[in-house]
mmCIF file of C-alpha atoms in Angstrom:
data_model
loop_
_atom_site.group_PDB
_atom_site.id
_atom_site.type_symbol
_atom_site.label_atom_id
_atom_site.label_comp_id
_atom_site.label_asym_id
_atom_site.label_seq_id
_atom_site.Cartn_x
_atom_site.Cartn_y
_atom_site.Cartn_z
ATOM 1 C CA UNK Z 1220 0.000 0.000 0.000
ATOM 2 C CA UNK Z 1221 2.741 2.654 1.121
ATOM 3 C CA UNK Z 1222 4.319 1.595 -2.499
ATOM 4 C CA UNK Z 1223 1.072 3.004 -4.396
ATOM 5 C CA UNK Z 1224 0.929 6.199 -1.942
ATOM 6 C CA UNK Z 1225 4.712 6.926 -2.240
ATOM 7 C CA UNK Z 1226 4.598 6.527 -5.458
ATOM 8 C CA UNK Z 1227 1.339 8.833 -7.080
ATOM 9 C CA UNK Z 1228 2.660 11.724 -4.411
ATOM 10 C CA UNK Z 1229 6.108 11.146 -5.990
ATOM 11 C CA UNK Z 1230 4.963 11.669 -9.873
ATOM 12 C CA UNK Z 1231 2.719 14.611 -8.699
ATOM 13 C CA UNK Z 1232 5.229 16.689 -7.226
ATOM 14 C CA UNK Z 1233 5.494 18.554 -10.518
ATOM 15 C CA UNK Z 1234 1.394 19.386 -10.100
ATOM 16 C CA UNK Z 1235 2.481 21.268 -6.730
ATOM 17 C CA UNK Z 1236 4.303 24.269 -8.365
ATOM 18 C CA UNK Z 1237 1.223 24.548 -10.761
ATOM 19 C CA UNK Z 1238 -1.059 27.599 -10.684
ATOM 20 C CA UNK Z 1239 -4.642 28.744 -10.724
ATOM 21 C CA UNK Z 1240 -5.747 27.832 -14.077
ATOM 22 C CA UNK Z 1241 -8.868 27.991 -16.495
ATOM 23 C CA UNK Z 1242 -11.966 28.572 -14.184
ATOM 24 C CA UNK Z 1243 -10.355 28.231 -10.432
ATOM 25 C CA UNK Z 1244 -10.905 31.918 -10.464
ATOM 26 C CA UNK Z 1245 -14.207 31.839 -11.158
ATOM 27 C CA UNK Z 1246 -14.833 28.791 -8.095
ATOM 28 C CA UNK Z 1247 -12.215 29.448 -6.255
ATOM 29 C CA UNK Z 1248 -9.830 32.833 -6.348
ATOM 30 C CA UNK Z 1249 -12.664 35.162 -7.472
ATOM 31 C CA UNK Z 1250 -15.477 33.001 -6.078
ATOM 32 C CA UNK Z 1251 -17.490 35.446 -3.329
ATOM 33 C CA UNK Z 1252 -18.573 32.347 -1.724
ATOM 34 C CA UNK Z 1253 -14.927 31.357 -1.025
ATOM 35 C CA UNK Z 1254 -14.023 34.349 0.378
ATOM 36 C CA UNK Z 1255 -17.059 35.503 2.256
ATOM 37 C CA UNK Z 1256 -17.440 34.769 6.166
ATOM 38 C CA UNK Z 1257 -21.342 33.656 5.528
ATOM 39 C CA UNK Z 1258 -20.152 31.646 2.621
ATOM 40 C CA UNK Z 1259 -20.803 28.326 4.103
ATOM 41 C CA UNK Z 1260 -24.451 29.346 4.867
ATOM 42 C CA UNK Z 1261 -24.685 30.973 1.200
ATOM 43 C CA UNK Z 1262 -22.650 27.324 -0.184
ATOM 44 C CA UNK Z 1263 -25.508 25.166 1.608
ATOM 45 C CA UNK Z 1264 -28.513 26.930 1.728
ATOM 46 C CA UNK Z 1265 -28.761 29.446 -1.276
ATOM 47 C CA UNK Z 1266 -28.774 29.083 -5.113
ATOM 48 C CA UNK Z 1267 -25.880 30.996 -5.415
ATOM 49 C CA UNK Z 1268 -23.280 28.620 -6.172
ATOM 50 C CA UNK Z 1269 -22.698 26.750 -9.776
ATOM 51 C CA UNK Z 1270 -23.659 23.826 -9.008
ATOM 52 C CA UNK Z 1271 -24.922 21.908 -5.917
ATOM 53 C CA UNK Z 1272 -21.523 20.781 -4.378
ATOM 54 C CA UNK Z 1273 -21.983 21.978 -1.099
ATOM 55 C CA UNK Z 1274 -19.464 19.323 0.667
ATOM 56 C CA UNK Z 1275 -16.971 20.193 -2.247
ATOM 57 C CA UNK Z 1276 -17.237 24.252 -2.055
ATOM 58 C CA UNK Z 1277 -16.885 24.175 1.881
ATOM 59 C CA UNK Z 1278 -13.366 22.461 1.585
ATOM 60 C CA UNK Z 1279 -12.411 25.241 -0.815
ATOM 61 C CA UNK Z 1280 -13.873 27.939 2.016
ATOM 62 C CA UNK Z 1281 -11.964 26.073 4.007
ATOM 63 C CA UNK Z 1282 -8.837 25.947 2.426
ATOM 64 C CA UNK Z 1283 -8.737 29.655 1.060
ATOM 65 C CA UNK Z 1284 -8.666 30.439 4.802
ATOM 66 C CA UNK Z 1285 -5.449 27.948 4.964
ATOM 67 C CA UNK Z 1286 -4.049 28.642 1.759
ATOM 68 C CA UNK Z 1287 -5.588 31.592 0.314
ATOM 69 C CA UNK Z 1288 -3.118 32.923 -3.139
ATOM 70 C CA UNK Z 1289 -1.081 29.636 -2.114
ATOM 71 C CA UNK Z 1290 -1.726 27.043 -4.934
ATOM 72 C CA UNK Z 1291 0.558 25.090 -4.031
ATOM 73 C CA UNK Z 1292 -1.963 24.053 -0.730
ATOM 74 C CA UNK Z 1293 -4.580 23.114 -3.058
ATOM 75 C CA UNK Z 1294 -2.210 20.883 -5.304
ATOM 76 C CA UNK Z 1295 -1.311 18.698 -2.483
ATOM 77 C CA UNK Z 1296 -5.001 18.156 -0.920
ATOM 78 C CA UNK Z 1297 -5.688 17.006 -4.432
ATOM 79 C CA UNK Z 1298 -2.747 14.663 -4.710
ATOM 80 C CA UNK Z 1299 -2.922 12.981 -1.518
ATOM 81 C CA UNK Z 1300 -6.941 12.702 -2.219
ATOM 82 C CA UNK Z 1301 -6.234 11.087 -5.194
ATOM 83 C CA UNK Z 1302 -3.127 8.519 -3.795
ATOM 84 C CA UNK Z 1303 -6.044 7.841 -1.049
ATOM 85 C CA UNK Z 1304 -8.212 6.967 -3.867
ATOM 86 C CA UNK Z 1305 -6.021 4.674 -5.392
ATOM 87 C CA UNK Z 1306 -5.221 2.677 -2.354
ATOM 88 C CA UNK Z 1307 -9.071 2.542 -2.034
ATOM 89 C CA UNK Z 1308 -9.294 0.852 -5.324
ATOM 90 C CA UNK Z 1309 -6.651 -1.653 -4.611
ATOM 91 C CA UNK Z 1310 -8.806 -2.557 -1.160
ATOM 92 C CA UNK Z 1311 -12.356 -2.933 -2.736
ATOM 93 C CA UNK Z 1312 -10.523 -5.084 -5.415
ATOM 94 C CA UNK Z 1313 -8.619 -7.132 -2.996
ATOM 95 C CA UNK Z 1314 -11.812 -7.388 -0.560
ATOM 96 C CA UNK Z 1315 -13.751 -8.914 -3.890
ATOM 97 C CA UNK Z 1316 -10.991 -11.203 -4.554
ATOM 98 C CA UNK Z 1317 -10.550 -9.713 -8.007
ATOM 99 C CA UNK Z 1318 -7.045 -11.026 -9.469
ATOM 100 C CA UNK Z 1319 -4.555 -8.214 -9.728
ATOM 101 C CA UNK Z 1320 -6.066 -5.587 -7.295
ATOM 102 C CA UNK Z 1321 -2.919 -4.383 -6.559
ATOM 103 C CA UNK Z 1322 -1.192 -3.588 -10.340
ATOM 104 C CA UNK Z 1323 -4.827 -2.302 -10.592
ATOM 105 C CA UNK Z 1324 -4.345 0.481 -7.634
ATOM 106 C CA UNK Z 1325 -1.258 0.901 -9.033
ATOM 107 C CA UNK Z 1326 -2.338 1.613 -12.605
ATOM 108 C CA UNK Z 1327 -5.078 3.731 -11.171
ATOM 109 C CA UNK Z 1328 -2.606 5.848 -9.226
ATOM 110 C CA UNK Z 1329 0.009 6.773 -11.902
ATOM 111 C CA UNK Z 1330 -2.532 6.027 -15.216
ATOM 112 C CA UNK Z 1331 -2.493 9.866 -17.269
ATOM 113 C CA UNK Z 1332 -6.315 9.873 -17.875
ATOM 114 C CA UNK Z 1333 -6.606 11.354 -13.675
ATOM 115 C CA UNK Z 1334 -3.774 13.812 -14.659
ATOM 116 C CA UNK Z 1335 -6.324 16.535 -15.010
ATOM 117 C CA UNK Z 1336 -8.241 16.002 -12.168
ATOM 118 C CA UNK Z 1337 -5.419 15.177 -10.227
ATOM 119 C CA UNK Z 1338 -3.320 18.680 -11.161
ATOM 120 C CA UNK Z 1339 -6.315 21.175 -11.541
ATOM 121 C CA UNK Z 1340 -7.515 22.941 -8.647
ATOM 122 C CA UNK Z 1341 -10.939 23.298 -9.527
ATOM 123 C CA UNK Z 1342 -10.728 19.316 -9.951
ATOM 124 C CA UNK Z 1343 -11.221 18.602 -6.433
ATOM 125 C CA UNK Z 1344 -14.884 17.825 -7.237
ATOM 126 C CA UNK Z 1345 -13.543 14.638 -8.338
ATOM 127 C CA UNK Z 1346 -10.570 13.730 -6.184
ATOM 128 C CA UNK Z 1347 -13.177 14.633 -3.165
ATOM 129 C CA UNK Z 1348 -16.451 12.353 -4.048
ATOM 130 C CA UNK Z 1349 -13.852 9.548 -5.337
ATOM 131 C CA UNK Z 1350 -12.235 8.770 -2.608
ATOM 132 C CA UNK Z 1351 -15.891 9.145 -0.268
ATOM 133 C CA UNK Z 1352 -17.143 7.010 -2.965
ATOM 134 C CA UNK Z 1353 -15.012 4.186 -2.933
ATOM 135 C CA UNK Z 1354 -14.601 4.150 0.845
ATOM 136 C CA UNK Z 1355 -18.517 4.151 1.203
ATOM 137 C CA UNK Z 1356 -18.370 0.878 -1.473
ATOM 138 C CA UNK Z 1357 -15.507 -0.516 1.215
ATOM 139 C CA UNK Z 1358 -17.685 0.012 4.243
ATOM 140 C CA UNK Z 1359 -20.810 -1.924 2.291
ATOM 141 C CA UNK Z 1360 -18.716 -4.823 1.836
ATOM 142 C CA UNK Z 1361 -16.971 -5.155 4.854
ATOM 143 C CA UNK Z 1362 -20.909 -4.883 6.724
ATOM 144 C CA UNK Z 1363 -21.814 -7.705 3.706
ATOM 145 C CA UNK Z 1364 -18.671 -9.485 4.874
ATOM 146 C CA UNK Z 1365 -19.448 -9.028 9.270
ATOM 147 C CA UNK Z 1366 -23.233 -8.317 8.587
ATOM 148 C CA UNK Z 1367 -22.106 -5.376 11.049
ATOM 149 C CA UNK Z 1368 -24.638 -2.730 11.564
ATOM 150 C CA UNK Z 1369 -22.016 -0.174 12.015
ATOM 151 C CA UNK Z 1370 -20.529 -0.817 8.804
ATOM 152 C CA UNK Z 1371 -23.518 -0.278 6.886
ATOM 153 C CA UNK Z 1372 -24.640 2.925 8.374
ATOM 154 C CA UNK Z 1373 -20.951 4.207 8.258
ATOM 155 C CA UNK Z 1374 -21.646 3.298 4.108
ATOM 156 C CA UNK Z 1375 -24.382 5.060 4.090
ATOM 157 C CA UNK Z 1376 -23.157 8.402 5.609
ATOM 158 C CA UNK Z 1377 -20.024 8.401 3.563
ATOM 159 C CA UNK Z 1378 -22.185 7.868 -0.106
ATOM 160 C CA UNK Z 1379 -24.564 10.500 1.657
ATOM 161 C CA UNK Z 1380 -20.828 12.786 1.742
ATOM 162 C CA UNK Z 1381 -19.731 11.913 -1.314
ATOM 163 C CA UNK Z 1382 -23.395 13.250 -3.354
ATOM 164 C CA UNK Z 1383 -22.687 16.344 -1.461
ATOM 165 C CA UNK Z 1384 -19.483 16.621 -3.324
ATOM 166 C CA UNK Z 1385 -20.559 15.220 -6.426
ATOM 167 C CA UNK Z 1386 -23.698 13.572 -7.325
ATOM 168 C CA UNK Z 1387 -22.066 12.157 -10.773
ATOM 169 C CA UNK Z 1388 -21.794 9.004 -7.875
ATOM 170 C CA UNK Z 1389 -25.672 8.324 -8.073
ATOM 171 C CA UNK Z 1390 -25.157 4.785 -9.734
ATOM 172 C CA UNK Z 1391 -23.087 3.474 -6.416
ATOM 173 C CA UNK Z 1392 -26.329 1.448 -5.403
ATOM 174 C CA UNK Z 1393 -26.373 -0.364 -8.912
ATOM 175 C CA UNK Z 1394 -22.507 -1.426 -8.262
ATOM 176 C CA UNK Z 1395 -23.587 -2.731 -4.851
ATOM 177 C CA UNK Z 1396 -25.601 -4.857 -6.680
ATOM 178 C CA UNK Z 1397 -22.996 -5.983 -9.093
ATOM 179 C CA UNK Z 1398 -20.515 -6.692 -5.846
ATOM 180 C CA UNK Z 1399 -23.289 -8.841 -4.703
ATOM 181 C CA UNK Z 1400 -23.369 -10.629 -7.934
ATOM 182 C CA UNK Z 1401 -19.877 -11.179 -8.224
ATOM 183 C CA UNK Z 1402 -19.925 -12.603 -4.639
ATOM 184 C CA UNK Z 1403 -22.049 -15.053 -4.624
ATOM 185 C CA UNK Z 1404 -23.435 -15.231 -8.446
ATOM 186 C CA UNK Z 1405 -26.472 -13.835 -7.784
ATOM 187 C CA UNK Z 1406 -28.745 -11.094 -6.423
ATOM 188 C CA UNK Z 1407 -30.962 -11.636 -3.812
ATOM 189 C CA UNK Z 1408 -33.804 -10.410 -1.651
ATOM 190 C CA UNK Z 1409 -31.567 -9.091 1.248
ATOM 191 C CA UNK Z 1410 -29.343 -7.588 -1.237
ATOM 192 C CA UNK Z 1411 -31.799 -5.306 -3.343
ATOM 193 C CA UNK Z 1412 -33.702 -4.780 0.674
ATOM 194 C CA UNK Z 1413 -30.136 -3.227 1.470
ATOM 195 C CA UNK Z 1414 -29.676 -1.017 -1.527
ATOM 196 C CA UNK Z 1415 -32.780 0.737 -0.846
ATOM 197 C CA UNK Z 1416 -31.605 3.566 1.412
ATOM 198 C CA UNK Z 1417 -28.945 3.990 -1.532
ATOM 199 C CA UNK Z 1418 -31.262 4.214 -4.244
ATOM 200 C CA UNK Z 1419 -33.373 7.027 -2.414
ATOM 201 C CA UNK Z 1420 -30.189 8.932 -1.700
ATOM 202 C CA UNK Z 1421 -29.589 8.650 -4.741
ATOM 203 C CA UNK Z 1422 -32.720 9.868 -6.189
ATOM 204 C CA UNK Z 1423 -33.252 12.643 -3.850
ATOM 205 C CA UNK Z 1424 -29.738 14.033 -4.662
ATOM 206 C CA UNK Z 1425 -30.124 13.507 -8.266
ATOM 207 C CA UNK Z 1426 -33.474 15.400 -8.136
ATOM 208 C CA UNK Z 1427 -31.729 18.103 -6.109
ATOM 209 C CA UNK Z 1428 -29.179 18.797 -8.512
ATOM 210 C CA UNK Z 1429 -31.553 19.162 -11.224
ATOM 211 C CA UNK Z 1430 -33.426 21.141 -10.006
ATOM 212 C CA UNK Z 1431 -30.656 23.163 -9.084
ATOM 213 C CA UNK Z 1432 -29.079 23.250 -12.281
ATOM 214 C CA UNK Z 1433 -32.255 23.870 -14.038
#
């Protein structure tokens, strides 16, 4: 695991003496929301912001007050996000027993499609919900695995976390389905009972956003 996390922070460095590029001025640098000290009220409970990403535009409140004109800040809460999210993919793999989980971290971590997400500021609306979303898919199966009541409400409230970054993660309830599938071959009662709570979060959230966006 260290290996994978070692090694994504190691071929980012070069992201970390980026800039504010394309739009991060328009979310981020000249965003009134950021910078405002009723922004997180205005983030969760207005219309003001782009898009309904309240979990994702409070971490950027948060870290202008860290960071502010720093980019460099920004760079590495994306990087480490995104080396977290790799070793998250090598542990749902490895948890289904899929051959090769860990070449498939690997290849996750260092692969140039996530370059963009991984090196733009703005981006963090994707290094934020993946990692929430993957460890809310880990917390399913290790409740599936215990039958742990703890485990399944801690899945819950990180999937509720990560549609508050991003709600491009509404289809996690259908891939709980699939990991029950390729567990035991099939999809039973228990297992569609489960995903229930999942597919209204899902729905409400979805709803939310386009309504939102509309």
């Amino acid at each position: 695991g260290w290996v994978i996390f070692l090694l994504t922070v190691c071929i980012y460095i070069p992201a970390m003496h980026g800039g504010f590029i394309w739009d991060d001025d328009q979310v981020l640098t000249h965003n009134d929301l950021t910078r405002a000290s009723d922004g997180l009220y205005r983030i969760w409970f207005t219309t003001e912001p782009t898009d309904y990403f309240p979990l994702v535009f409070s971490a950027f409140w948060l870290e202008w007050r860290l960071w502010g004109m720093n980019a460099a800040g920004y760079h590495v809460v994306n990087i480490l996000l995104h080396a977290a999210a790799s070793l998250l993919v090598w542990r749902v793999l490895k948890k289904l027993n899929v051959p090769g989980a860990w070449p498939a971290g690997l290849i996750f971590a260092i692969h140039p499609v996530n370059v963009e997400s991984v090196a733009w500021i703005t981006q963090l609306k994707n290094t934020l919900p993946m990692s929430l979303y993957l460890s809310a898919i880990l917390a399913y199966l290790n409740f599936d695995s215990s039958n742990r009541r703890r485990w399944y409400l801690l899945a819950v409230g990180l999937f509720l976390l990560a549609l508050l970054a991003k709600t491009s993660v509404v289809m996690m309830p259908v891939v709980l389905l699939g990991c029950a599938w390729w567990r035991r071959g099939s999809v039973s009662r228990t297992d569609v009972k489960r995903s229930i709570p999942f597919f209204a979060l899902s729905l409400v959230l979805g709803l939310v956003t386009v309504w939102f966006q509309y």
